[in-house]
Coordinates of C-alpha atoms in Angstrom, one line a residue:
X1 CA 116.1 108.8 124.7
X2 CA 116.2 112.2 123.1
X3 CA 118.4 112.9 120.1
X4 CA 120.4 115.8 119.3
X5 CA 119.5 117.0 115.6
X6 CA 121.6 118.5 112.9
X7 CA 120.2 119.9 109.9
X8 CA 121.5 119.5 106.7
X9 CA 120.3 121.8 103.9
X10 CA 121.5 120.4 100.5
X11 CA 120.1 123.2 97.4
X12 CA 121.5 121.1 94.8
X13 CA 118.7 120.4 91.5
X14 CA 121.5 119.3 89.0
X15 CA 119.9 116.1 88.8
X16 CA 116.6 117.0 88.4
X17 CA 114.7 117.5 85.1
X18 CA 112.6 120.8 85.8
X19 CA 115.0 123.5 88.0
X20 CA 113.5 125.1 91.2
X21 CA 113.9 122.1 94.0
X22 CA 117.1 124.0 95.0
X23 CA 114.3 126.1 96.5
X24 CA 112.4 124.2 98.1
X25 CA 114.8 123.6 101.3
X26 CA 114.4 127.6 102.2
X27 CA 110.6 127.6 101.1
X28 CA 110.5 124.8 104.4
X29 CA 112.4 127.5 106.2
X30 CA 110.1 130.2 105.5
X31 CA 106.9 127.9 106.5
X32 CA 108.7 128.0 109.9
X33 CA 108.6 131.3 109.8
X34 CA 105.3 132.1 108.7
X35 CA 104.0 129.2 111.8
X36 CA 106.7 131.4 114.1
X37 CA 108.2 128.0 114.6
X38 CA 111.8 128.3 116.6
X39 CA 112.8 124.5 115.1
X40 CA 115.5 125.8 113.1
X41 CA 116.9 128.3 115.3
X42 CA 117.2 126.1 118.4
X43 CA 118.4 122.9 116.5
X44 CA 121.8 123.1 114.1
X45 CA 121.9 124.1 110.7
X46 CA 124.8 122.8 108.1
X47 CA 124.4 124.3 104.4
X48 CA 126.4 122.3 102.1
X49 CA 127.8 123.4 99.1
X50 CA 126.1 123.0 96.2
X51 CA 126.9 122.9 92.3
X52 CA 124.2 124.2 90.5
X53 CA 126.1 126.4 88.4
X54 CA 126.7 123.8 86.4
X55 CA 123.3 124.1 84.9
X56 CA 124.5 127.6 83.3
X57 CA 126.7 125.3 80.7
X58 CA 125.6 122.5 78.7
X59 CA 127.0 118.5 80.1
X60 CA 128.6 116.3 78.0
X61 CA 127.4 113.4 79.6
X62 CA 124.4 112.3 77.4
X63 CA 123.0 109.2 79.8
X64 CA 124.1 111.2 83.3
X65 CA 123.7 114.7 83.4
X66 CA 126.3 116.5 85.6
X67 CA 127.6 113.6 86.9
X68 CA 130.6 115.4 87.7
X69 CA 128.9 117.5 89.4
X70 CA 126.8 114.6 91.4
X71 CA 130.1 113.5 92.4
X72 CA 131.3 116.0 94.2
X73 CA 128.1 116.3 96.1
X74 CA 128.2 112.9 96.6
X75 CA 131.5 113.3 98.7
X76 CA 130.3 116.0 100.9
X77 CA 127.5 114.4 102.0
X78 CA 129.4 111.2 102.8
X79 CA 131.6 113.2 104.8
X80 CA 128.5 115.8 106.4
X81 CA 126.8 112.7 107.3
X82 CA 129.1 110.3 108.8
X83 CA 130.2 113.4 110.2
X84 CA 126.9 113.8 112.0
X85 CA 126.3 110.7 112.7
X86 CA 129.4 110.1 114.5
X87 CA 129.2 113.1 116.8
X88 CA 125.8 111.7 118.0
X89 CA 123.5 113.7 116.1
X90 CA 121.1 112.7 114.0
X91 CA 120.9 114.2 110.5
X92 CA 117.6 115.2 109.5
X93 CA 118.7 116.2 105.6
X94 CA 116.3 118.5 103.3
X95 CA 117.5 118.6 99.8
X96 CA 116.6 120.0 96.1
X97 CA 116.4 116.8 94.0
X98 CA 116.9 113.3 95.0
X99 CA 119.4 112.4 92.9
X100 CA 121.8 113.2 96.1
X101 CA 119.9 110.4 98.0
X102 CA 122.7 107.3 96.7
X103 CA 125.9 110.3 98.7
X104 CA 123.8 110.3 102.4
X105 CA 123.8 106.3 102.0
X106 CA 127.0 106.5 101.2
X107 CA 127.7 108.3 104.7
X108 CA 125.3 106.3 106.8
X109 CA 127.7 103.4 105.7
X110 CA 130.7 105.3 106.4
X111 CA 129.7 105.8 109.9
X112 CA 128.8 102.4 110.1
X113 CA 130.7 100.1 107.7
X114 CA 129.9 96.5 109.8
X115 CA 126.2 97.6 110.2
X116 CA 123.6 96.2 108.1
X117 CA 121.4 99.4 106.5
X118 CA 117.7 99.4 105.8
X119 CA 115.9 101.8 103.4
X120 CA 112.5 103.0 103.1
X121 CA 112.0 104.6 100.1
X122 CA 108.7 106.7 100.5
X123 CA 108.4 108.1 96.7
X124 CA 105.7 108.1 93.4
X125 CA 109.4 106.5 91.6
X126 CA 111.4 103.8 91.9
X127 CA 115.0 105.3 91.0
X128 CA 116.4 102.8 90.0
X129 CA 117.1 103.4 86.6
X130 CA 121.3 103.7 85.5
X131 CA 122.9 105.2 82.9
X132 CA 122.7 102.2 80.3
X133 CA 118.3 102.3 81.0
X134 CA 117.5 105.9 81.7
X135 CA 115.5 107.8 79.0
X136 CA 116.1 111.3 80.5
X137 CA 119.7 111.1 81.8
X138 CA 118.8 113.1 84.9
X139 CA 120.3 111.1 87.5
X140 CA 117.0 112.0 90.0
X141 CA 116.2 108.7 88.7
X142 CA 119.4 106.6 89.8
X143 CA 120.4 106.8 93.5
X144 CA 119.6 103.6 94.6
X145 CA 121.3 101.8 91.4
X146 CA 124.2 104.1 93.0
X147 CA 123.3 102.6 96.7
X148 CA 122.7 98.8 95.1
X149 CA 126.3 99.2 93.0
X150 CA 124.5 97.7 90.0
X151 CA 124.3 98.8 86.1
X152 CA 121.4 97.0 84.5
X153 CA 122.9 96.5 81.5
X154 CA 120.1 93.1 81.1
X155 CA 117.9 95.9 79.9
X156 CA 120.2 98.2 78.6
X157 CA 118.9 100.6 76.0
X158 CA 122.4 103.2 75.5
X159 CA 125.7 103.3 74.7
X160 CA 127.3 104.8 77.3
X161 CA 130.7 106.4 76.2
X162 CA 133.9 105.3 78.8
X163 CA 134.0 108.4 80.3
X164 CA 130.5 108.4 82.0
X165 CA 131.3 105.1 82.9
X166 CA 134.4 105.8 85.0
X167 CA 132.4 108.2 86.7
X168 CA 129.4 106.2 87.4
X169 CA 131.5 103.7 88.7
X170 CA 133.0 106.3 90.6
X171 CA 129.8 107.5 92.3
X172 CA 129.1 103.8 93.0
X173 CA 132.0 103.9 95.2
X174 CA 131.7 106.9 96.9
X175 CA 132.9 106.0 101.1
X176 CA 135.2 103.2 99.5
X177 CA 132.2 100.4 100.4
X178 CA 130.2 98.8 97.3
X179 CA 127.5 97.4 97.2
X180 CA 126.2 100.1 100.4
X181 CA 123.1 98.1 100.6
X182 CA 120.9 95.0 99.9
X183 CA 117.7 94.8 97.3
X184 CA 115.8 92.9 100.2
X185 CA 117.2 95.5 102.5
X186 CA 114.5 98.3 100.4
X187 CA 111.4 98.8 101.2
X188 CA 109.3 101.2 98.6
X189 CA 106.2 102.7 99.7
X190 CA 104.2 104.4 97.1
X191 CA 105.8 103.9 93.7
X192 CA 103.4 103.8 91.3
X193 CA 105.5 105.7 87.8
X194 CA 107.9 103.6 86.5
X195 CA 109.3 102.7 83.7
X196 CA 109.7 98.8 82.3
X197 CA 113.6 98.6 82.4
X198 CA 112.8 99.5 86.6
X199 CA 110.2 97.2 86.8
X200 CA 112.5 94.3 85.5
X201 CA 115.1 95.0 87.5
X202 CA 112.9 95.4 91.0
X203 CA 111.7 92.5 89.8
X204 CA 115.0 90.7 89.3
X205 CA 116.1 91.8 92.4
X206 CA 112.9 90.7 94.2
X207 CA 112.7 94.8 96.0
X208 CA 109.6 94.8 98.0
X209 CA 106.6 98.0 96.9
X210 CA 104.1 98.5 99.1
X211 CA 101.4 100.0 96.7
X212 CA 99.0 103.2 98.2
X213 CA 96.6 101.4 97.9
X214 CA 97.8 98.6 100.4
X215 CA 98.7 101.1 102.8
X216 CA 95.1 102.2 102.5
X217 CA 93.5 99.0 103.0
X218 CA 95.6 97.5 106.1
X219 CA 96.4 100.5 107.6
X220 CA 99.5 102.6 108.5
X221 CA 100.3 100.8 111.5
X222 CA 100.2 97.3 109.8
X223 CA 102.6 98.5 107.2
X224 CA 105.0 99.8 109.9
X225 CA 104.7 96.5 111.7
X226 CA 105.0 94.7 107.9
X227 CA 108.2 96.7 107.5
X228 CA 109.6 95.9 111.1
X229 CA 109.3 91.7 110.2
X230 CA 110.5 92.8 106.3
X231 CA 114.2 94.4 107.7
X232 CA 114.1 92.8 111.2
X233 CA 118.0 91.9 109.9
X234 CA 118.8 95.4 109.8
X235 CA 120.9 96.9 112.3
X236 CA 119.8 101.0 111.2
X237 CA 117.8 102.5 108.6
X238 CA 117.5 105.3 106.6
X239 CA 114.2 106.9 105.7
X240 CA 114.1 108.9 102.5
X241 CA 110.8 110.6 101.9
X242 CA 110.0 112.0 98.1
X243 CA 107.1 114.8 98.3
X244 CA 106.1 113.3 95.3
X245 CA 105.1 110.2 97.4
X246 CA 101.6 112.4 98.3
X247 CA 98.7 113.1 95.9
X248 CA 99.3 116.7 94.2
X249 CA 95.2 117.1 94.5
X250 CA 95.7 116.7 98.2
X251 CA 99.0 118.8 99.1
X252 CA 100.1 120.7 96.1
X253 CA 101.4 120.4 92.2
X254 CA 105.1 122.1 94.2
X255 CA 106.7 119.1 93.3
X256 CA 109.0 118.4 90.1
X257 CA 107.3 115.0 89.1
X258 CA 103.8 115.0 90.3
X259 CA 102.0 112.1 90.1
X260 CA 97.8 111.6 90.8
X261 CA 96.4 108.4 93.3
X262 CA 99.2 109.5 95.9
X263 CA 99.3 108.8 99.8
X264 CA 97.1 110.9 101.9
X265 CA 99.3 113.6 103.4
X266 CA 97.7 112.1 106.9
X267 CA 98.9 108.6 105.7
X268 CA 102.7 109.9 104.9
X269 CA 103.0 111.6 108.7
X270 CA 101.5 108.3 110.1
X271 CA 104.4 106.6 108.4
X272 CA 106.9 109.3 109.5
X273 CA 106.1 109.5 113.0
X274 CA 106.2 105.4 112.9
X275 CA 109.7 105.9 111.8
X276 CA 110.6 108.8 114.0
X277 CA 110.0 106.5 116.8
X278 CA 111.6 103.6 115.8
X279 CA 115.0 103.4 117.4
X280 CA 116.9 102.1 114.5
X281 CA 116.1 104.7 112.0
X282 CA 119.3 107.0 112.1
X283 CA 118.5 109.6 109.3
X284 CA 115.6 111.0 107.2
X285 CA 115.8 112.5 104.2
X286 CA 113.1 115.0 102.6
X287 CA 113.1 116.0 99.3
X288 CA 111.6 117.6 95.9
X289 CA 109.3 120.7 97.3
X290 CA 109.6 122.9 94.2
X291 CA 107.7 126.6 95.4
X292 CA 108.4 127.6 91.7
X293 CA 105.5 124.7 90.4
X294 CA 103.5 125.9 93.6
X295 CA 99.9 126.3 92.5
X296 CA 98.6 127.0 95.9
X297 CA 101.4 129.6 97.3
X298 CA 104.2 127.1 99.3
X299 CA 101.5 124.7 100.3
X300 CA 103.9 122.0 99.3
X301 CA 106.7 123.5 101.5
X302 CA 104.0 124.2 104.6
X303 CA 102.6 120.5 104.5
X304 CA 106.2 119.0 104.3
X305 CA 107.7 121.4 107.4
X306 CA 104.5 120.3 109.6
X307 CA 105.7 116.5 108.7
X308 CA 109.2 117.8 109.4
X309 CA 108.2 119.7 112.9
X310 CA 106.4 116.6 113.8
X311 CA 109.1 114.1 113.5
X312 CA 112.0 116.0 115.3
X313 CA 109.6 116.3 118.4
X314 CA 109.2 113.1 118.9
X315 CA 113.3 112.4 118.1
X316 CA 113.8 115.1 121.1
X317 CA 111.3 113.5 123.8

């Protein structure tokens, strides 16, 4: 059955480390352009407001960076989403940084508090880090400790002053529903940086990584029949794919956090398309093409719209 698409367009890099991902959503646009694709114009387009500013001042919060900032992102896309989702569309979101990923959970669950979500998590990182574990503060690296509701503090390595605290427990309970998802309700595919207070939790928590390399050796479609069994108790899912998740030598280096021994850019639209046809998956998000780390001239940007182009023809036939 075809579905109606909405696109949301979310410029916001706050959380990010390196600045220039609040690009990358109109560096897709213009590799439309350049293929003289109409996708855009014949599909809604939602731009949502965005708080980069805030990277002109310096943040007081140490061990979150701009977290109020996250927060108020966070709340428009609970509301753009459920929005979307409740009018019968289905959002197709393409964001700056990632760190936004934990506020369009938040509105898949608002448009569907008694259903049971499943997320694949297509990414070189794990993101799971909070702000008592992360070394950076950039909260790129926390949206699914958001998602999960949890802290970490088992491997907690800062003291995290009250204020952060009230807001992180405030972005955990963005949509008024806490815990939004599962840890056996994830699914990572690709992950291969983390750090060791991420690999205890994942491990705590028993979160499932299906390594490149596995992908290599059985196949695309035994993953996608893998993933099927793994969240066959899911009711929807959401699909949230990480340009990252690729290998730089084999798209580009137009990606904040690069990281070598990625998926085949043929592998990543066999597991795209897999999803795209599966009828529980109710939103993808794409995310972290930085043109201004572009080596080879928006290659990043051209190889994620053709992924992009791909998907929402087969949602539409």
């Amino acid at each position: 059955m075809s579905k109606s698409i909405t696109f949301l367009i979310n410029k916001s890099e706050i959380t990010a480390g390196t600045r220039g991902a609040s690009l990358g959503p109109d560096a897709i646009l213009t590799a439309a352009r350049k293929k003289g694709s109409c996708l855009f114009g014949e599909n809604k387009v939602h731009r949502l407001p965005n708080y980069n500013h805030l990277l002109d001042a310096c943040t007081e919060y140490t061990y979150a960076k701009r977290i109020d900032g996250v927060l108020q992102i966070y709340n428009e896309l609970n509301s753009s989403v459920s929005e979307t989702l409740n009018q019968g569309a289905f959002p197709l979101i393409m964001a700056g940084d990632h760190g936004s990923a934990g506020g369009t959970i938040a509105g898949i669950r608002t448009a569907f508090p008694s259903k049971r979500l499943g997320v694949v998590w297509i990414d070189a990182h794990a993101d799971i880090h909070t702000p008592y574990t992360t070394p950076s503060g950039n909260i790129h690296g926390m949206p699914l400790a958001t998602a999960l509701g949890i802290d970490n503090t088992e491997c907690q390595s800062n003291e995290v002053d009250q204020k952060t605290i009230e807001q992180w427990h405030e972005l955990k309970n963005v949509g008024q529903i806490a815990p939004k998802i599962k840890p056996e309700d994830i699914v990572y595919i690709g992950v291969r940086s983390v750090e060791e207070q991420e690999v205890a939790v994942i491990d705590r928590l028993g979160i499932k990584n299906i390594p490149v390399a596995e992908v290599r050796e059985k196949g695309v479609g035994q993953i996608l029949s893998e993933i099927d069994q793994k969240l066959a108790a899911c009711d929807i899912l959401y699909v949230s794919f990480d340009v990252d998740s690729m290998d730089p030598q084999l798209t580009s280096h137009g990606t904040g956090t690069p990281v070598p021994d990625g998926l085949q850019p043929e592998e990543a639209r066999g597991l795209l398309m897999g999803f795209a046809q599966n009828p529980k998956t109710v939103c993808l998000e794409v995310v972290e093409v930085n043109p201004c780390l572009d080596e080879k001239i928006n290659t990043m940007a051209e190889v994620t719209f053709g992924l992009i182009e791909e998907f929402a023809q087969i949602l539409k036939n």
